Short mmCIF file of C-alpha atoms and ligand atoms in Angstrom, two decimals:
data_model
loop_
_atom_site.label_atom_id
_atom_site.label_comp_id
_atom_site.label_asym_id
_atom_site.label_seq_id
_atom_site.Cartn_x
_atom_site.Cartn_y
_atom_site.Cartn_z
CA GLU W 21 0.10 -0.02 -0.12
CA ILE W 22 1.24 3.31 -0.89
CA GLU W 23 1.91 5.84 2.25
CA LYS W 24 3.34 8.49 0.73
CA ILE W 25 4.57 9.98 -2.51
CA VAL W 26 7.07 13.13 -3.03
CA LEU W 27 7.30 15.24 -6.35
CA ARG W 28 10.13 17.56 -6.65
CA THR W 29 11.71 19.18 -9.26
CA ILE W 30 15.34 17.98 -10.24
CA GLN W 31 17.24 19.64 -13.06
CA ASP W 32 18.13 17.59 -16.61
CA SER W 33 21.18 17.05 -18.74
CA ARG W 34 20.27 20.31 -20.40
CA GLY W 35 19.71 22.64 -17.36
CA ASN W 36 16.21 22.40 -17.65
CA PRO W 37 13.71 21.62 -14.38
CA THR W 38 12.14 18.10 -14.49
CA VAL W 39 10.11 16.13 -12.47
CA GLU W 40 11.24 13.39 -9.99
CA ALA W 41 8.39 10.96 -7.92
CA GLU W 42 9.32 9.16 -4.71
CA ILE W 43 6.74 6.86 -3.75
CA TYR W 44 6.65 5.05 -0.38
CA THR W 45 5.25 1.64 0.47
CA ALA W 46 5.40 0.13 4.20
CA PHE W 47 7.87 -2.23 2.44
CA GLY W 48 9.30 -0.64 -0.71
CA PHE W 49 10.66 2.74 -2.09
CA GLY W 50 10.45 3.62 -6.02
CA ARG W 51 12.11 6.86 -7.49
CA ALA W 52 12.12 7.70 -11.00
CA ALA W 53 12.28 11.01 -12.86
CA ALA W 54 10.95 12.20 -16.36
CA PRO W 55 13.23 12.63 -19.34
CA SER W 56 12.52 15.48 -22.14
CA GLY W 57 12.57 15.82 -25.75
CA ALA W 58 14.15 18.20 -27.94
CA SER W 59 13.05 16.45 -31.46
CA THR W 60 9.52 15.86 -30.06
CA GLY W 61 6.92 14.14 -32.19
CA THR W 62 3.65 15.91 -32.87
CA TRP W 63 1.52 13.30 -31.38
CA GLU W 64 3.65 12.55 -28.01
CA ALA W 65 1.58 12.76 -24.54
CA LYS W 66 1.62 16.40 -23.47
CA VAL W 67 4.63 17.69 -21.20
CA ARG W 68 3.38 20.47 -18.24
CA PRO W 69 5.80 22.47 -17.13
CA PRO W 70 6.94 21.26 -14.18
CA ARG W 71 6.29 23.35 -11.17
CA GLU W 72 3.12 24.00 -11.93
CA ALA W 73 2.28 20.47 -12.97
CA ILE W 74 3.53 19.41 -9.62
CA ALA W 75 1.57 22.06 -7.71
CA ALA W 76 -1.64 20.99 -9.46
CA ALA W 77 -0.51 17.22 -8.83
CA ARG W 78 -0.24 17.58 -4.87
CA GLU W 79 -3.39 18.90 -4.59
CA HIS W 80 -5.73 17.11 -7.13
CA LEU W 81 -3.50 13.59 -7.78
CA LEU W 82 -1.58 12.43 -4.90
CA PRO W 83 -4.31 12.21 -2.64
CA GLU W 84 -5.96 9.89 -4.96
CA LEU W 85 -2.95 7.61 -5.19
CA VAL W 86 -2.22 7.24 -1.23
CA GLY W 87 -3.57 4.24 -0.44
CA ARG W 88 -3.48 2.37 -3.57
CA ASP W 89 -1.69 -1.03 -3.97
CA ALA W 90 1.81 -0.20 -5.75
CA ALA W 91 1.86 -3.95 -6.95
CA ASP W 92 -1.63 -3.31 -8.87
CA GLN W 93 0.24 -1.37 -11.79
CA ALA W 94 -2.47 -1.56 -14.41
CA GLY W 95 -4.71 -0.05 -11.48
CA PHE W 96 -2.42 2.95 -10.76
CA ASP W 97 -2.02 3.94 -14.30
CA ALA W 98 -5.68 3.47 -15.17
CA ILE W 99 -6.32 5.88 -12.29
CA LEU W 100 -3.85 8.53 -13.63
CA HIS W 101 -5.90 8.37 -16.86
CA GLU W 102 -9.01 8.79 -15.14
CA ILE W 103 -7.97 12.18 -13.22
CA ASP W 104 -6.49 13.21 -16.03
CA GLY W 105 -9.43 12.78 -18.24
CA THR W 106 -7.36 13.45 -21.56
CA PRO W 107 -6.39 11.32 -24.10
CA ASP W 108 -2.57 12.57 -23.83
CA PHE W 109 -2.23 13.80 -20.32
CA SER W 110 -2.71 17.40 -20.76
CA ASN W 111 -3.97 17.85 -17.90
CA ILE W 112 -1.63 16.25 -15.03
CA GLY W 113 1.03 16.07 -17.50
CA ALA W 114 2.95 13.39 -19.22
CA ASN W 115 5.96 14.12 -17.09
CA VAL W 116 4.07 13.59 -14.01
CA ALA W 117 2.43 10.68 -15.04
CA VAL W 118 5.61 9.33 -16.12
CA ALA W 119 7.67 9.50 -13.12
CA LEU W 120 4.68 8.25 -10.75
CA SER W 121 4.08 5.30 -12.97
CA LEU W 122 7.71 4.06 -12.87
CA ALA W 123 8.27 5.08 -9.35
CA SER W 124 5.28 3.06 -8.43
CA ALA W 125 6.89 -0.38 -10.34
CA LYS W 126 10.45 0.56 -8.72
CA ALA W 127 8.45 0.56 -5.00
CA ALA W 128 6.48 -2.56 -6.01
CA ALA W 129 9.55 -4.49 -6.88
CA ASP W 130 11.39 -3.05 -3.92
CA ALA W 131 8.93 -4.58 -1.56
CA ILE W 132 9.42 -7.72 -2.76
CA GLY W 133 13.36 -7.37 -3.06
CA ALA W 134 13.22 -8.16 -6.57
CA ASP W 135 15.59 -6.03 -8.96
CA LEU W 136 13.01 -4.24 -11.84
CA PHE W 137 14.01 -5.95 -14.47
CA ARG W 138 13.22 -9.08 -12.89
CA TYR W 139 9.86 -7.96 -11.05
CA LEU W 140 8.77 -6.86 -14.55
CA GLY W 141 10.48 -9.61 -16.97
CA GLY W 142 9.89 -12.81 -14.35
CA ALA W 143 11.97 -15.55 -14.24
CA PHE W 144 12.90 -16.00 -18.22
CA ALA W 145 14.36 -12.34 -18.34
CA GLN W 146 17.38 -14.02 -19.37
CA LYS W 147 19.42 -11.61 -21.85
CA THR W 148 20.64 -7.79 -21.87
CA PRO W 149 20.01 -5.89 -25.15
CA LEU W 150 22.89 -4.49 -27.10
CA PRO W 151 23.55 -0.89 -26.58
CA LEU W 152 22.72 1.45 -29.45
CA GLY W 153 24.48 4.64 -29.30
CA ASN W 154 25.14 7.79 -31.18
CA VAL W 155 29.00 8.95 -31.66
CA ILE W 156 28.05 12.17 -34.19
CA GLY W 157 25.31 14.14 -34.50
CA GLY W 158 23.47 17.64 -35.31
CA GLY W 159 19.95 18.32 -36.00
CA ALA W 160 18.09 19.90 -33.19
CA HIS W 161 20.86 18.28 -30.91
CA ALA W 162 23.56 20.69 -32.04
CA ALA W 163 24.01 23.72 -33.67
CA ASN W 164 25.83 23.65 -37.07
CA ALA W 165 26.67 20.17 -37.27
CA THR W 166 25.21 17.36 -39.27
CA ASP W 167 21.76 17.31 -40.81
CA ILE W 168 21.05 13.80 -39.80
CA GLN W 169 20.46 14.05 -36.11
CA GLU W 170 22.40 10.98 -35.07
CA PHE W 171 25.13 8.51 -36.85
CA LEU W 172 24.79 5.42 -34.47
CA ILE W 173 26.48 2.37 -33.52
CA VAL W 174 25.84 -0.99 -32.09
CA PRO W 175 28.18 -3.75 -31.68
CA THR W 176 26.33 -6.46 -33.22
CA GLY W 177 29.10 -8.95 -32.69
CA ALA W 178 29.65 -8.49 -28.82
CA SER W 179 28.94 -11.40 -26.77
CA CYS W 180 28.00 -9.83 -23.15
CA ALA W 181 26.80 -5.86 -22.63
CA ASP W 182 30.48 -5.71 -20.87
CA GLU W 183 32.29 -5.89 -24.42
CA ALA W 184 29.19 -4.00 -26.12
CA VAL W 185 29.79 -1.01 -23.68
CA PHE W 186 33.02 -0.50 -23.93
CA ALA W 187 33.22 -1.44 -27.64
CA ASN W 188 30.87 1.92 -27.90
CA ALA W 189 33.19 3.77 -25.99
CA ALA W 190 36.21 2.94 -27.91
CA VAL W 191 34.56 4.00 -31.27
CA HIS W 192 33.45 7.29 -29.58
CA LYS W 193 37.29 7.88 -28.70
CA LYS W 194 38.40 6.78 -32.12
CA VAL W 195 36.03 9.20 -33.95
CA LYS W 196 37.65 12.00 -31.80
CA GLU W 197 40.94 10.77 -32.93
CA LEU W 198 40.07 11.02 -36.81
CA LEU W 199 37.93 14.44 -35.99
CA VAL W 200 41.04 16.05 -34.46
CA ALA W 201 43.15 14.38 -37.43
CA ALA W 202 41.41 16.03 -40.03
CA GLY W 203 41.49 19.26 -38.17
CA LYS W 204 37.76 19.05 -37.40
CA GLY W 205 37.88 18.80 -33.74
CA CYS W 206 34.46 19.98 -31.94
CA GLY W 207 32.28 19.71 -28.97
CA LYS W 208 29.63 17.30 -28.06
CA GLY W 209 25.67 17.81 -28.63
CA ASP W 210 22.84 17.21 -26.18
CA GLU W 211 23.47 13.29 -26.04
CA GLY W 212 27.39 13.27 -25.79
CA ALA W 213 27.88 12.65 -29.50
CA TRP W 214 30.68 14.58 -31.59
CA ALA W 215 29.20 17.64 -33.37
CA PRO W 216 31.36 18.43 -35.84
CA ARG W 217 30.95 21.13 -38.72
CA ILE W 218 31.23 18.48 -41.62
CA GLN W 219 28.62 17.10 -44.24
CA ASP W 220 26.96 13.72 -43.18
CA ILE W 221 28.53 12.29 -46.13
CA GLU W 222 31.96 12.90 -44.41
CA ALA W 223 30.09 11.84 -40.99
CA PHE W 224 29.21 8.41 -42.67
CA GLU W 225 33.11 8.00 -44.06
CA LEU W 226 34.62 8.91 -40.87
CA LEU W 227 32.24 6.87 -38.68
CA GLN W 228 32.95 3.61 -41.06
CA GLU W 229 36.51 4.37 -40.65
CA ALA W 230 36.23 4.27 -36.59
CA VAL W 231 33.99 1.31 -36.82
CA GLY W 232 36.51 -0.63 -38.90
CA ALA W 233 39.49 0.10 -36.67
CA VAL W 234 37.74 -0.75 -33.57
CA SER W 235 36.10 -3.80 -34.80
CA ASP W 236 39.52 -5.42 -36.06
CA GLU W 237 40.95 -4.35 -32.56
CA LEU W 238 38.25 -6.32 -30.66
CA ASN W 239 37.68 -8.98 -33.11
CA PHE W 240 33.90 -8.31 -33.39
CA ALA W 241 31.45 -6.72 -35.76
CA ILE W 242 30.32 -3.38 -34.91
CA SER W 243 27.33 -1.70 -37.41
CA MET W 244 26.16 1.51 -38.10
CA GLY W 245 22.82 3.29 -37.95
CA VAL W 246 21.43 6.39 -38.06
CA ASP W 247 18.41 8.43 -36.66
CA VAL W 248 17.43 10.80 -39.50
CA ALA W 249 14.35 12.64 -37.57
CA ALA W 250 13.08 13.30 -40.60
CA SER W 251 10.44 15.29 -39.58
CA GLU W 252 12.80 18.25 -38.25
CA LEU W 253 14.17 18.39 -41.90
CA TRP W 254 10.53 18.15 -43.69
CA ASP W 255 8.96 21.56 -44.72
CA GLY W 256 5.83 20.10 -45.79
CA GLU W 257 6.84 19.57 -49.07
CA THR W 258 10.34 18.83 -49.14
CA TYR W 259 13.64 17.37 -47.08
CA THR W 260 15.82 20.09 -46.77
CA TYR W 261 19.61 19.42 -46.14
CA LYS W 262 22.40 21.92 -45.94
CA ASP W 263 23.29 20.88 -49.76
CA ALA W 264 20.17 19.34 -51.06
CA LYS W 265 16.47 19.13 -51.28
CA ARG W 266 14.92 15.48 -51.48
CA SER W 267 11.43 15.11 -52.11
CA THR W 268 9.72 12.07 -50.56
CA GLU W 269 10.77 9.92 -53.67
CA ASP W 270 14.38 11.04 -53.31
CA GLN W 271 14.71 10.82 -49.51
CA ILE W 272 13.71 7.01 -49.90
CA ALA W 273 16.36 6.49 -52.49
CA TYR W 274 18.69 8.23 -50.41
CA ILE W 275 18.03 6.31 -47.55
CA ALA W 276 17.94 3.31 -49.38
CA ASP W 277 21.42 3.88 -51.09
CA LEU W 278 22.83 4.84 -47.70
CA VAL W 279 21.76 1.27 -46.30
CA ASP W 280 23.75 -0.37 -48.90
CA ARG W 281 26.46 1.68 -48.96
CA TYR W 282 27.35 1.55 -45.20
CA ASN W 283 25.65 -1.65 -44.46
CA LEU W 284 23.07 0.32 -42.04
CA VAL W 285 21.30 -2.26 -39.85
CA TYR W 286 19.22 0.19 -38.25
CA VAL W 287 17.33 3.52 -39.61
CA GLU W 288 15.29 5.67 -37.26
CA ASP W 289 12.59 8.26 -38.79
CA PRO W 290 13.66 8.09 -42.43
CA LEU W 291 10.48 9.83 -43.51
CA GLN W 292 8.49 12.60 -41.75
CA GLU W 293 5.88 11.45 -38.73
CA GLU W 294 2.83 11.17 -40.99
CA ASP W 295 4.51 9.16 -43.81
CA PHE W 296 2.99 5.86 -43.05
CA GLU W 297 3.15 5.39 -47.16
CA GLY W 298 6.71 6.22 -47.47
CA PHE W 299 7.99 4.11 -44.19
CA ALA W 300 6.31 1.28 -46.39
CA GLU W 301 8.00 1.77 -49.40
CA LEU W 302 11.36 2.01 -47.57
CA THR W 303 10.96 -0.94 -45.70
CA SER W 304 9.61 -2.91 -48.51
CA GLN W 305 12.95 -2.12 -49.98
CA VAL W 306 15.65 -2.52 -47.06
CA GLY W 307 13.30 -4.43 -44.36
CA ASP W 308 14.97 -7.47 -45.04
CA ARG W 309 18.50 -6.36 -44.13
CA CYS W 310 17.95 -3.44 -41.76
CA LEU W 311 15.37 -2.40 -39.08
CA ILE W 312 13.79 0.39 -39.88
CA CYS W 313 12.52 2.18 -36.79
CA GLY W 314 9.33 4.48 -36.05
CA ASP W 315 10.23 7.02 -33.63
CA ASP W 316 7.81 10.42 -34.16
CA LEU W 317 5.64 8.05 -36.36
CA TYR W 318 4.67 6.26 -33.40
CA VAL W 319 5.44 7.99 -30.28
CA THR W 320 5.11 4.84 -28.22
CA ASN W 321 1.51 4.88 -29.04
CA THR W 322 -0.67 1.56 -29.72
CA GLU W 323 -3.14 3.66 -32.35
CA ARG W 324 -0.43 4.54 -34.38
CA ILE W 325 1.58 1.04 -34.00
CA THR W 326 -1.51 -0.35 -35.24
CA ARG W 327 -1.79 1.76 -38.32
CA GLY W 328 1.69 0.96 -38.79
CA ILE W 329 1.15 -2.81 -38.44
CA GLU W 330 -1.96 -2.69 -41.14
CA THR W 331 0.28 -0.44 -44.02
CA GLU W 332 3.38 -2.33 -43.33
CA ALA W 333 5.18 0.65 -42.10
CA SER W 334 8.35 -0.33 -40.05
CA ASN W 335 9.96 -3.62 -38.98
CA CYS W 336 11.04 -1.72 -35.59
CA VAL W 337 9.36 0.49 -32.73
CA LEU W 338 10.84 3.14 -30.63
CA ILE W 339 9.72 2.75 -26.98
CA LYS W 340 10.05 5.90 -25.29
CA PRO W 341 7.95 5.77 -22.01
CA ASN W 342 7.35 9.30 -21.59
CA GLN W 343 5.87 9.61 -25.17
CA ILE W 344 2.94 7.65 -23.79
CA GLY W 345 3.02 8.61 -19.67
CA THR W 346 2.81 5.17 -17.92
CA LEU W 347 4.68 1.74 -17.73
CA THR W 348 1.30 0.08 -18.70
CA ASP W 349 0.87 1.87 -22.14
CA THR W 350 4.73 1.40 -22.75
CA TYR W 351 4.13 -2.21 -21.91
CA GLU W 352 1.12 -2.70 -24.20
CA ALA W 353 2.93 -0.77 -26.99
CA VAL W 354 6.16 -3.30 -26.76
CA HIS W 355 3.92 -6.23 -26.56
CA LEU W 356 1.72 -5.09 -29.75
CA ALA W 357 5.07 -4.73 -31.54
CA HIS W 358 6.32 -8.19 -30.53
CA THR W 359 3.12 -9.73 -31.51
CA HIS W 360 3.05 -8.57 -34.88
CA GLY W 361 7.19 -9.71 -35.69
CA MET W 362 8.65 -6.03 -35.24
CA GLU W 363 11.42 -5.32 -32.83
CA THR W 364 11.28 -2.82 -30.23
CA VAL W 365 14.11 -0.15 -29.07
CA MET W 366 13.82 1.06 -25.45
CA SER W 367 15.34 4.70 -25.67
CA HIS W 368 16.30 7.50 -23.90
CA ARG W 369 15.93 11.29 -24.37
CA SER W 370 17.78 14.17 -25.49
CA GLY W 371 16.98 16.11 -22.18
CA GLU W 372 18.02 13.11 -19.38
CA THR W 373 18.41 12.62 -15.87
CA THR W 374 20.81 10.01 -14.09
CA ASP W 375 17.36 7.93 -13.75
CA GLU W 376 18.54 4.15 -14.72
CA THR W 377 15.04 2.83 -15.38
CA ILE W 378 14.85 2.12 -18.94
CA ALA W 379 18.07 -0.53 -18.94
CA HIS W 380 15.51 -2.42 -16.58
CA LEU W 381 12.23 -2.04 -18.97
CA ALA W 382 14.54 -2.57 -22.00
CA THR W 383 15.91 -6.23 -20.28
CA ALA W 384 12.46 -7.20 -19.20
CA PHE W 385 10.62 -6.37 -21.98
CA GLU W 386 13.10 -8.04 -24.71
CA CYS W 387 14.05 -5.18 -26.32
CA ILE W 388 16.71 -5.95 -29.11
CA PHE W 389 18.36 -2.27 -28.40
CA LEU W 390 18.47 0.01 -25.79
CA LYS W 391 19.25 3.43 -26.94
CA CYS W 392 20.92 5.94 -24.72
CA GLY W 393 24.26 7.17 -25.83
CA VAL W 394 28.18 6.39 -25.03
CA VAL W 395 29.44 9.12 -22.73
CA GLY W 396 28.02 11.43 -20.34
CA GLY W 397 26.86 10.81 -16.89
CA GLU W 398 22.83 10.51 -17.64
CA ARG W 399 23.85 8.66 -20.68
CA ILE W 400 26.38 6.26 -18.90
CA ALA W 401 23.99 5.91 -15.89
CA LYS W 402 21.95 3.60 -18.04
CA LEU W 403 24.94 1.48 -19.36
CA ASN W 404 26.54 1.14 -16.09
CA GLU W 405 22.94 -0.22 -14.61
CA LEU W 406 22.99 -2.63 -17.90
CA LEU W 407 26.32 -4.16 -16.72
CA ARG W 408 25.04 -4.51 -13.05
CA ILE W 409 21.94 -6.36 -14.80
CA GLU W 410 24.17 -8.46 -16.65
CA GLU W 411 25.85 -9.67 -13.55
CA LEU W 412 21.91 -10.46 -12.21
CA ILE W 413 21.38 -12.62 -15.24
P1 LIG M 13 14.62 13.70 -28.23
O1 LIG M 13 15.60 13.25 -29.99
O2 LIG M 13 14.84 13.20 -27.28
O3 LIG M 13 15.16 15.06 -28.60
O4 LIG M 13 12.93 13.67 -29.13
C1 LIG M 13 15.48 11.91 -29.61
C2 LIG M 13 15.17 10.97 -30.66
O5 LIG M 13 14.71 11.59 -31.63
O6 LIG M 13 15.39 9.50 -30.85
ZN1 LIG M 14 14.16 9.56 -32.92
#
């Protein structure tokens, strides 16, 4: 039974205020914080300014939650929806909702002395996901850098989380070395990826070299991917890059060519967030060798994922708990995708805290990848938790 709930404002990795929740039961304690996006999807659940949302929740929401059973996750999340009364948490705020929902699950797990991944995933949670991280980036996460938001790597040949995590770190280091050698030394974007003033094609070439070098050294395969975050490039008619304008048709051809040229195993949001048909065309062309993943397209929303299933838009779904607002909704999104043969990737946001919950969710829900960057305190909080989880498994 929930005895006490605390909400407070804490700082996120961009220095913005965000919501942290703590839930106390007689035998358990759970704490979780809401992340926040910069290239957010139009259909995401709505965030309310933290201080205002917390004040409102103290008055109208928390009294309804105290006394409830923290182990009844579905019931807890249903109350959040009921009191909110809107389809997108615009009343209580998805930031308040997600922090409370995750804190409740952690309190329930703690009450029975279980780790969160075990509590949610059960005895058969036996494998940690591979870490997917960005090492070069631009778009909405860094000014004057690449057009494509994220150049990603995933150590597909690694045999354990320890190998995998340090392989990504080694590529991140190698990329810096190559950038400096090319006279393109630079700082980092919001997620810790290098943000050089270079063209996208140069980024692909440089990353390919870095990946090749590290992969040779470590003796296992490391693959490349991207998050195009194409809604940010779309102006309603064309995809506008610094050096080109591309129609939808051109964009599909461009991405398909990149998949083959750089053996990309993962492409997120290659087209704008309403273009299910464009996604379907690209998936039909390269879906046999590459995961085509919808982020802004689906916003972790089962109605939109259902549309993706019906149109065969993609073979992968990005999962961000704060896009939908509760753990129950997050689970349902994962379950729906898996039931229809789609992979799922559990993901951080560009604005993060040191909250490590998504490492547990990715393991419990059997996501293929955990997308959480490579370096930086708020990113390694998840990666280091993954290392601890693997030890427990
Ligand atoms: P965001 O970006 O957290 O800024 O929305 C991450 C992503 O697009 O995957
Ligand atoms: Zn994305």
